[in-house]
Amino acid sequence: DTAVSQTPKYLVTQMGNDKSIKCEQNLGHDTMYWYKQDSKKFLKIMFSYNNKELIINETVPNRFSPKSPDKAHLNLHINSLELGDSAVYFCASSPGSGGYTFGSGTRLTVV
Amino acid sequence: SQQGEEDPQALSIQEGENATMNCSYKTSINNLQWYRQNSGRGLVHLILIRSNEREKHSGRLRVTLDTSKKSSSLLITASRAADTASYFCATDARAGTASKLTFGTGTRLQVTL
């Protein structure tokens, strides 16, 4: 009965590869997000979708492409991975006002 | 750009003591939220305070908000070892109709027995 689940939990890959992270929420929330947490624990918003529509796109390289097939799912595809992409990526959802519910994170390591 | 700065960056106290963390931010907000992150885990929502509120309580947590000073504080009373975690403030400044949380730098709290 996990509220926001993301897979995989760990991802180790070589530079130049393409990878995807999947996220699903069963809370019925309309809005979903991707956040990136760097090695200094700083969290930065990347994208936000409301009911499958992209509403926030922070200055993220276009190698990152989110996709929301329905309002319960928000996936993140990353092309041509670089060393600097190594971080923990968190998916979150919110009802529009109020607290966010975060997934447990995907630790991406690019070697 | 980063919205919030938290102070202190790290705090070490003994069980039973109170812990106070402060957060400052730069722009107008809709609400301010506090989250806890245990090591290697996701963030857990603790409490939300709206811009027209000054103080809010939830169990052992007390949050204050001073919009004139653009600052907030989180007080954890009678701390326990299980409170050991990083604590983040996050401001919600709406981008149109979209809620957008911007996080502070975090305070690492260590509670020792």
PDB file of C-alpha atoms in Angstrom:
ATOM      1  CA  ASP A   1       0.000   0.000   0.000  1.00  0.00           C
ATOM      2  CA  THR A   2       2.946   2.323  -0.718  1.00  0.00           C
ATOM      3  CA  ALA A   3       1.701   5.829  -1.525  1.00  0.00           C
ATOM      4  CA  VAL A   4       4.416   6.955  -3.958  1.00  0.00           C
ATOM      5  CA  SER A   5       6.602   4.223  -5.357  1.00  0.00           C
ATOM      6  CA  GLN A   6       9.537   4.672  -7.680  1.00  0.00           C
ATOM      7  CA  THR A   7      11.758   2.150  -9.364  1.00  0.00           C
ATOM      8  CA  PRO A   8      14.510   1.288  -9.451  1.00  0.00           C
ATOM      9  CA  LYS A   9      15.898   2.174  -6.028  1.00  0.00           C
ATOM     10  CA  TYR A  10      19.469   2.052  -7.279  1.00  0.00           C
ATOM     11  CA  LEU A  11      20.790   2.592 -10.775  1.00  0.00           C
ATOM     12  CA  VAL A  12      24.441   2.307 -11.768  1.00  0.00           C
ATOM     13  CA  THR A  13      25.234   2.975 -15.400  1.00  0.00           C
ATOM     14  CA  GLN A  14      27.985   4.127 -17.715  1.00  0.00           C
ATOM     15  CA  MET A  15      28.322   7.562 -19.224  1.00  0.00           C
ATOM     16  CA  GLY A  16      26.459   7.932 -22.481  1.00  0.00           C
ATOM     17  CA  ASN A  17      23.748   5.413 -21.644  1.00  0.00           C
ATOM     18  CA  ASP A  18      20.021   6.133 -21.591  1.00  0.00           C
ATOM     19  CA  LYS A  19      17.973   5.193 -18.525  1.00  0.00           C
ATOM     20  CA  SER A  20      14.475   5.579 -17.149  1.00  0.00           C
ATOM     21  CA  ILE A  21      13.021   5.939 -13.671  1.00  0.00           C
ATOM     22  CA  LYS A  22       9.379   5.121 -13.063  1.00  0.00           C
ATOM     23  CA  CYS A  23       7.016   6.615 -10.501  1.00  0.00           C
ATOM     24  CA  GLU A  24       3.483   5.750  -9.497  1.00  0.00           C
ATOM     25  CA  GLN A  25       1.176   7.212  -6.858  1.00  0.00           C
ATOM     26  CA  ASN A  26      -2.045   5.719  -5.519  1.00  0.00           C
ATOM     27  CA  LEU A  27      -3.187   8.781  -3.576  1.00  0.00           C
ATOM     28  CA  GLY A  28      -5.421  10.205  -6.269  1.00  0.00           C
ATOM     29  CA  HIS A  29      -3.329  13.385  -6.368  1.00  0.00           C
ATOM     30  CA  ASP A  30      -3.500  15.533  -9.475  1.00  0.00           C
ATOM     31  CA  THR A  31       0.059  16.855  -9.361  1.00  0.00           C
ATOM     32  CA  MET A  32       3.349  14.973  -9.559  1.00  0.00           C
ATOM     33  CA  TYR A  33       6.936  16.159  -9.414  1.00  0.00           C
ATOM     34  CA  TRP A  34      10.523  15.173  -9.989  1.00  0.00           C
ATOM     35  CA  TYR A  35      13.161  16.552  -7.630  1.00  0.00           C
ATOM     36  CA  LYS A  36      16.922  16.072  -7.716  1.00  0.00           C
ATOM     37  CA  GLN A  37      18.980  15.879  -4.523  1.00  0.00           C
ATOM     38  CA  ASP A  38      22.687  16.420  -4.982  1.00  0.00           C
ATOM     39  CA  SER A  39      25.587  15.190  -2.891  1.00  0.00           C
ATOM     40  CA  LYS A  40      25.216  18.166  -0.539  1.00  0.00           C
ATOM     41  CA  LYS A  41      21.579  17.181   0.094  1.00  0.00           C
ATOM     42  CA  PHE A  42      20.264  20.201  -1.778  1.00  0.00           C
ATOM     43  CA  LEU A  43      16.838  19.486  -3.322  1.00  0.00           C
ATOM     44  CA  LYS A  44      15.842  21.161  -6.545  1.00  0.00           C
ATOM     45  CA  ILE A  45      12.623  20.840  -8.493  1.00  0.00           C
ATOM     46  CA  MET A  46      12.969  19.583 -12.045  1.00  0.00           C
ATOM     47  CA  PHE A  47       9.454  19.062 -13.394  1.00  0.00           C
ATOM     48  CA  SER A  48       5.841  19.184 -12.360  1.00  0.00           C
ATOM     49  CA  TYR A  49       2.828  17.644 -14.069  1.00  0.00           C
ATOM     50  CA  ASN A  50      -0.801  18.350 -13.307  1.00  0.00           C
ATOM     51  CA  ASN A  51      -3.224  15.734 -14.604  1.00  0.00           C
ATOM     52  CA  LYS A  52      -0.776  14.663 -17.342  1.00  0.00           C
ATOM     53  CA  GLU A  53       0.065  18.226 -18.382  1.00  0.00           C
ATOM     54  CA  LEU A  54       3.555  19.676 -17.927  1.00  0.00           C
ATOM     55  CA  ILE A  55       3.255  22.815 -15.806  1.00  0.00           C
ATOM     56  CA  ILE A  56       6.745  23.378 -14.406  1.00  0.00           C
ATOM     57  CA  ASN A  57       9.952  22.802 -16.308  1.00  0.00           C
ATOM     58  CA  GLU A  58      12.915  24.245 -14.488  1.00  0.00           C
ATOM     59  CA  THR A  59      16.130  24.815 -16.438  1.00  0.00           C
ATOM     60  CA  VAL A  60      16.850  21.162 -16.909  1.00  0.00           C
ATOM     61  CA  PRO A  61      18.947  19.910 -19.846  1.00  0.00           C
ATOM     62  CA  ASN A  62      16.761  18.537 -22.611  1.00  0.00           C
ATOM     63  CA  ARG A  63      18.452  15.161 -22.109  1.00  0.00           C
ATOM     64  CA  PHE A  64      15.861  14.813 -19.323  1.00  0.00           C
ATOM     65  CA  SER A  65      12.396  14.048 -20.611  1.00  0.00           C
ATOM     66  CA  PRO A  66       9.458  13.418 -18.301  1.00  0.00           C
ATOM     67  CA  LYS A  67       6.398  11.509 -19.440  1.00  0.00           C
ATOM     68  CA  SER A  68       3.043  11.189 -17.740  1.00  0.00           C
ATOM     69  CA  PRO A  69       0.833   8.549 -19.363  1.00  0.00           C
ATOM     70  CA  ASP A  70      -1.888   9.211 -16.780  1.00  0.00           C
ATOM     71  CA  LYS A  71      -2.189  11.259 -13.619  1.00  0.00           C
ATOM     72  CA  ALA A  72      -0.999   8.387 -11.432  1.00  0.00           C
ATOM     73  CA  HIS A  73       2.286   7.912 -13.282  1.00  0.00           C
ATOM     74  CA  LEU A  74       5.249  10.170 -13.981  1.00  0.00           C
ATOM     75  CA  ASN A  75       8.356   8.679 -15.526  1.00  0.00           C
ATOM     76  CA  LEU A  76      11.732  10.279 -16.125  1.00  0.00           C
ATOM     77  CA  HIS A  77      13.889   9.346 -19.079  1.00  0.00           C
ATOM     78  CA  ILE A  78      17.491  10.509 -19.240  1.00  0.00           C
ATOM     79  CA  ASN A  79      19.520  10.375 -22.453  1.00  0.00           C
ATOM     80  CA  SER A  80      23.287  10.409 -22.809  1.00  0.00           C
ATOM     81  CA  LEU A  81      23.983  10.233 -19.101  1.00  0.00           C
ATOM     82  CA  GLU A  82      26.822  12.356 -17.727  1.00  0.00           C
ATOM     83  CA  LEU A  83      28.851  12.079 -14.526  1.00  0.00           C
ATOM     84  CA  GLY A  84      27.115  15.200 -13.193  1.00  0.00           C
ATOM     85  CA  ASP A  85      23.750  13.470 -13.392  1.00  0.00           C
ATOM     86  CA  SER A  86      24.733  11.313 -10.422  1.00  0.00           C
ATOM     87  CA  ALA A  87      22.284  12.183  -7.646  1.00  0.00           C
ATOM     88  CA  VAL A  88      19.198  10.936  -5.864  1.00  0.00           C
ATOM     89  CA  TYR A  89      16.016  11.565  -7.818  1.00  0.00           C
ATOM     90  CA  PHE A  90      12.764  11.851  -5.910  1.00  0.00           C
ATOM     91  CA  CYS A  91       9.265  11.611  -7.241  1.00  0.00           C
ATOM     92  CA  ALA A  92       6.510  13.342  -5.273  1.00  0.00           C
ATOM     93  CA  SER A  93       2.812  14.028  -5.508  1.00  0.00           C
ATOM     94  CA  SER A  94       0.499  16.595  -3.971  1.00  0.00           C
ATOM     95  CA  PRO A  95      -3.226  17.288  -3.906  1.00  0.00           C
ATOM     96  CA  GLY A  96      -2.587  20.819  -5.162  1.00  0.00           C
ATOM     97  CA  SER A  97      -2.428  22.474  -1.789  1.00  0.00           C
ATOM     98  CA  GLY A  98      -0.926  20.910   1.253  1.00  0.00           C
ATOM     99  CA  GLY A  99       1.998  18.649   1.915  1.00  0.00           C
ATOM    100  CA  TYR A 100       3.799  16.600  -0.664  1.00  0.00           C
ATOM    101  CA  THR A 101       4.241  12.836  -0.451  1.00  0.00           C
ATOM    102  CA  PHE A 102       7.667  11.711  -1.602  1.00  0.00           C
ATOM    103  CA  GLY A 103       8.864   8.402  -2.926  1.00  0.00           C
ATOM    104  CA  SER A 104      11.894   6.746  -1.365  1.00  0.00           C
ATOM    105  CA  GLY A 105      14.222   7.956  -4.113  1.00  0.00           C
ATOM    106  CA  THR A 106      16.351   6.507  -6.902  1.00  0.00           C
ATOM    107  CA  ARG A 107      20.088   6.745  -6.355  1.00  0.00           C
ATOM    108  CA  LEU A 108      21.647   7.189  -9.790  1.00  0.00           C
ATOM    109  CA  THR A 109      25.385   6.664 -10.154  1.00  0.00           C
ATOM    110  CA  VAL A 110      27.000   7.384 -13.492  1.00  0.00           C
ATOM    111  CA  VAL A 111      30.465   5.881 -13.926  1.00  0.00           C
TER     112      VAL A 111
ATOM    113  CA  SER B   1      18.024  29.769  -7.246  1.00  0.00           C
ATOM    114  CA  GLN B   2      17.960  28.471  -3.726  1.00  0.00           C
ATOM    115  CA  GLN B   3      15.134  29.885  -1.686  1.00  0.00           C
ATOM    116  CA  GLY B   4      15.820  29.064   1.920  1.00  0.00           C
ATOM    117  CA  GLU B   5      18.737  29.026   4.249  1.00  0.00           C
ATOM    118  CA  GLU B   6      18.584  26.983   7.395  1.00  0.00           C
ATOM    119  CA  ASP B   7      20.374  27.535  10.609  1.00  0.00           C
ATOM    120  CA  PRO B   8      22.149  25.771  12.134  1.00  0.00           C
ATOM    121  CA  GLN B   9      23.505  23.417   9.494  1.00  0.00           C
ATOM    122  CA  ALA B  10      24.025  20.796  12.176  1.00  0.00           C
ATOM    123  CA  LEU B  11      22.723  20.404  15.710  1.00  0.00           C
ATOM    124  CA  SER B  12      23.642  17.838  18.330  1.00  0.00           C
ATOM    125  CA  ILE B  13      21.590  17.503  21.513  1.00  0.00           C
ATOM    126  CA  GLN B  14      20.826  14.963  24.180  1.00  0.00           C
ATOM    127  CA  GLU B  15      17.597  13.053  24.436  1.00  0.00           C
ATOM    128  CA  GLY B  16      14.971  15.019  26.305  1.00  0.00           C
ATOM    129  CA  GLU B  17      16.303  18.409  25.231  1.00  0.00           C
ATOM    130  CA  ASN B  18      14.516  20.731  22.830  1.00  0.00           C
ATOM    131  CA  ALA B  19      15.792  21.349  19.313  1.00  0.00           C
ATOM    132  CA  THR B  20      15.201  24.589  17.441  1.00  0.00           C
ATOM    133  CA  MET B  21      15.869  25.053  13.746  1.00  0.00           C
ATOM    134  CA  ASN B  22      15.479  28.267  11.816  1.00  0.00           C
ATOM    135  CA  CYS B  23      14.693  28.946   8.197  1.00  0.00           C
ATOM    136  CA  SER B  24      14.905  32.159   6.203  1.00  0.00           C
ATOM    137  CA  TYR B  25      13.543  32.696   2.738  1.00  0.00           C
ATOM    138  CA  LYS B  26      13.564  35.431   0.128  1.00  0.00           C
ATOM    139  CA  THR B  27      10.264  35.828  -1.698  1.00  0.00           C
ATOM    140  CA  SER B  28       6.540  35.932  -0.921  1.00  0.00           C
ATOM    141  CA  ILE B  29       5.033  32.582  -0.095  1.00  0.00           C
ATOM    142  CA  ASN B  30       1.700  30.826  -0.047  1.00  0.00           C
ATOM    143  CA  ASN B  31       2.718  28.500   2.753  1.00  0.00           C
ATOM    144  CA  LEU B  32       5.817  27.059   4.390  1.00  0.00           C
ATOM    145  CA  GLN B  33       6.318  23.386   5.108  1.00  0.00           C
ATOM    146  CA  TRP B  34       8.771  21.340   7.153  1.00  0.00           C
ATOM    147  CA  TYR B  35       9.996  17.905   6.144  1.00  0.00           C
ATOM    148  CA  ARG B  36      12.138  15.239   7.786  1.00  0.00           C
ATOM    149  CA  GLN B  37      14.569  13.017   5.905  1.00  0.00           C
ATOM    150  CA  ASN B  38      16.123  10.017   7.574  1.00  0.00           C
ATOM    151  CA  SER B  39      19.432   8.883   6.154  1.00  0.00           C
ATOM    152  CA  GLY B  40      18.982   7.205   2.779  1.00  0.00           C
ATOM    153  CA  ARG B  41      15.226   7.691   2.793  1.00  0.00           C
ATOM    154  CA  GLY B  42      12.629   9.955   1.225  1.00  0.00           C
ATOM    155  CA  LEU B  43      11.209  13.101   2.743  1.00  0.00           C
ATOM    156  CA  VAL B  44       8.307  12.973   5.152  1.00  0.00           C
ATOM    157  CA  HIS B  45       5.934  15.901   5.507  1.00  0.00           C
ATOM    158  CA  LEU B  46       5.755  17.139   9.093  1.00  0.00           C
ATOM    159  CA  ILE B  47       3.725  20.320   9.190  1.00  0.00           C
ATOM    160  CA  LEU B  48       2.428  23.127   6.987  1.00  0.00           C
ATOM    161  CA  ILE B  49       1.867  26.722   8.052  1.00  0.00           C
ATOM    162  CA  ARG B  50       0.002  29.146   5.819  1.00  0.00           C
ATOM    163  CA  SER B  51       1.178  32.676   5.171  1.00  0.00           C
ATOM    164  CA  ASN B  52      -1.641  34.124   7.302  1.00  0.00           C
ATOM    165  CA  GLU B  53      -0.784  31.929  10.302  1.00  0.00           C
ATOM    166  CA  ARG B  54       1.827  32.743  12.925  1.00  0.00           C
ATOM    167  CA  GLU B  55       2.106  29.538  14.908  1.00  0.00           C
ATOM    168  CA  LYS B  56       1.106  25.918  14.543  1.00  0.00           C
ATOM    169  CA  HIS B  57       1.461  22.828  16.706  1.00  0.00           C
ATOM    170  CA  SER B  58       1.509  19.146  15.914  1.00  0.00           C
ATOM    171  CA  GLY B  59       2.376  16.771  18.730  1.00  0.00           C
ATOM    172  CA  ARG B  60       5.912  17.660  19.877  1.00  0.00           C
ATOM    173  CA  LEU B  61       6.391  20.049  16.959  1.00  0.00           C
ATOM    174  CA  ARG B  62       5.844  23.783  17.080  1.00  0.00           C
ATOM    175  CA  VAL B  63       6.305  25.949  14.015  1.00  0.00           C
ATOM    176  CA  THR B  64       6.321  29.717  13.878  1.00  0.00           C
ATOM    177  CA  LEU B  65       6.199  31.963  10.843  1.00  0.00           C
ATOM    178  CA  ASP B  66       7.138  35.634  10.623  1.00  0.00           C
ATOM    179  CA  THR B  67       6.364  36.838   7.109  1.00  0.00           C
ATOM    180  CA  SER B  68       7.686  40.329   7.851  1.00  0.00           C
ATOM    181  CA  LYS B  69      11.109  38.848   8.557  1.00  0.00           C
ATOM    182  CA  LYS B  70      10.668  36.041   6.021  1.00  0.00           C
ATOM    183  CA  SER B  71      11.609  33.471   8.603  1.00  0.00           C
ATOM    184  CA  SER B  72      10.270  30.362  10.296  1.00  0.00           C
ATOM    185  CA  SER B  73      11.358  28.147  13.131  1.00  0.00           C
ATOM    186  CA  LEU B  74      10.734  24.524  13.990  1.00  0.00           C
ATOM    187  CA  LEU B  75      10.871  23.482  17.631  1.00  0.00           C
ATOM    188  CA  ILE B  76      10.978  19.816  18.572  1.00  0.00           C
ATOM    189  CA  THR B  77      10.297  19.384  22.266  1.00  0.00           C
ATOM    190  CA  ALA B  78      11.517  16.497  24.444  1.00  0.00           C
ATOM    191  CA  SER B  79      13.633  15.088  21.622  1.00  0.00           C
ATOM    192  CA  ARG B  80      14.158  11.361  21.148  1.00  0.00           C
ATOM    193  CA  ALA B  81      16.908   9.383  19.454  1.00  0.00           C
ATOM    194  CA  ALA B  82      14.381   8.578  16.709  1.00  0.00           C
ATOM    195  CA  ASP B  83      14.242  12.297  15.853  1.00  0.00           C
ATOM    196  CA  THR B  84      17.774  12.036  14.445  1.00  0.00           C
ATOM    197  CA  ALA B  85      17.394  13.101  10.813  1.00  0.00           C
ATOM    198  CA  SER B  86      17.798  16.044   8.455  1.00  0.00           C
ATOM    199  CA  TYR B  87      15.072  18.648   8.596  1.00  0.00           C
ATOM    200  CA  PHE B  88      14.177  20.849   5.649  1.00  0.00           C
ATOM    201  CA  CYS B  89      11.974  23.856   5.342  1.00  0.00           C
ATOM    202  CA  ALA B  90      10.256  24.365   2.012  1.00  0.00           C
ATOM    203  CA  THR B  91       8.381  27.355   0.719  1.00  0.00           C
ATOM    204  CA  ASP B  92       5.414  27.108  -1.599  1.00  0.00           C
ATOM    205  CA  ALA B  93       5.343  30.111  -3.917  1.00  0.00           C
ATOM    206  CA  ARG B  94       2.765  29.414  -6.544  1.00  0.00           C
ATOM    207  CA  ALA B  95       3.852  29.534 -10.179  1.00  0.00           C
ATOM    208  CA  GLY B  96       0.467  30.460 -11.655  1.00  0.00           C
ATOM    209  CA  THR B  97      -1.841  27.709 -10.488  1.00  0.00           C
ATOM    210  CA  ALA B  98       1.012  25.330  -9.785  1.00  0.00           C
ATOM    211  CA  SER B  99       2.305  24.556  -6.336  1.00  0.00           C
ATOM    212  CA  LYS B 100       6.094  24.658  -6.376  1.00  0.00           C
ATOM    213  CA  LEU B 101       8.090  23.750  -3.283  1.00  0.00           C
ATOM    214  CA  THR B 102      11.542  25.259  -2.943  1.00  0.00           C
ATOM    215  CA  PHE B 103      13.700  23.672  -0.274  1.00  0.00           C
ATOM    216  CA  GLY B 104      16.170  25.113   2.165  1.00  0.00           C
ATOM    217  CA  THR B 105      19.624  23.761   2.825  1.00  0.00           C
ATOM    218  CA  GLY B 106      18.551  21.557   5.733  1.00  0.00           C
ATOM    219  CA  THR B 107      19.589  21.066   9.347  1.00  0.00           C
ATOM    220  CA  ARG B 108      21.148  17.774  10.421  1.00  0.00           C
ATOM    221  CA  LEU B 109      19.873  16.891  13.890  1.00  0.00           C
ATOM    222  CA  GLN B 110      21.659  14.316  16.005  1.00  0.00           C
ATOM    223  CA  VAL B 111      19.948  13.230  19.222  1.00  0.00           C
ATOM    224  CA  THR B 112      22.132  11.192  21.532  1.00  0.00           C
ATOM    225  CA  LEU B 113      21.121   9.033  24.482  1.00  0.00           C
TER     226      LEU B 113
END
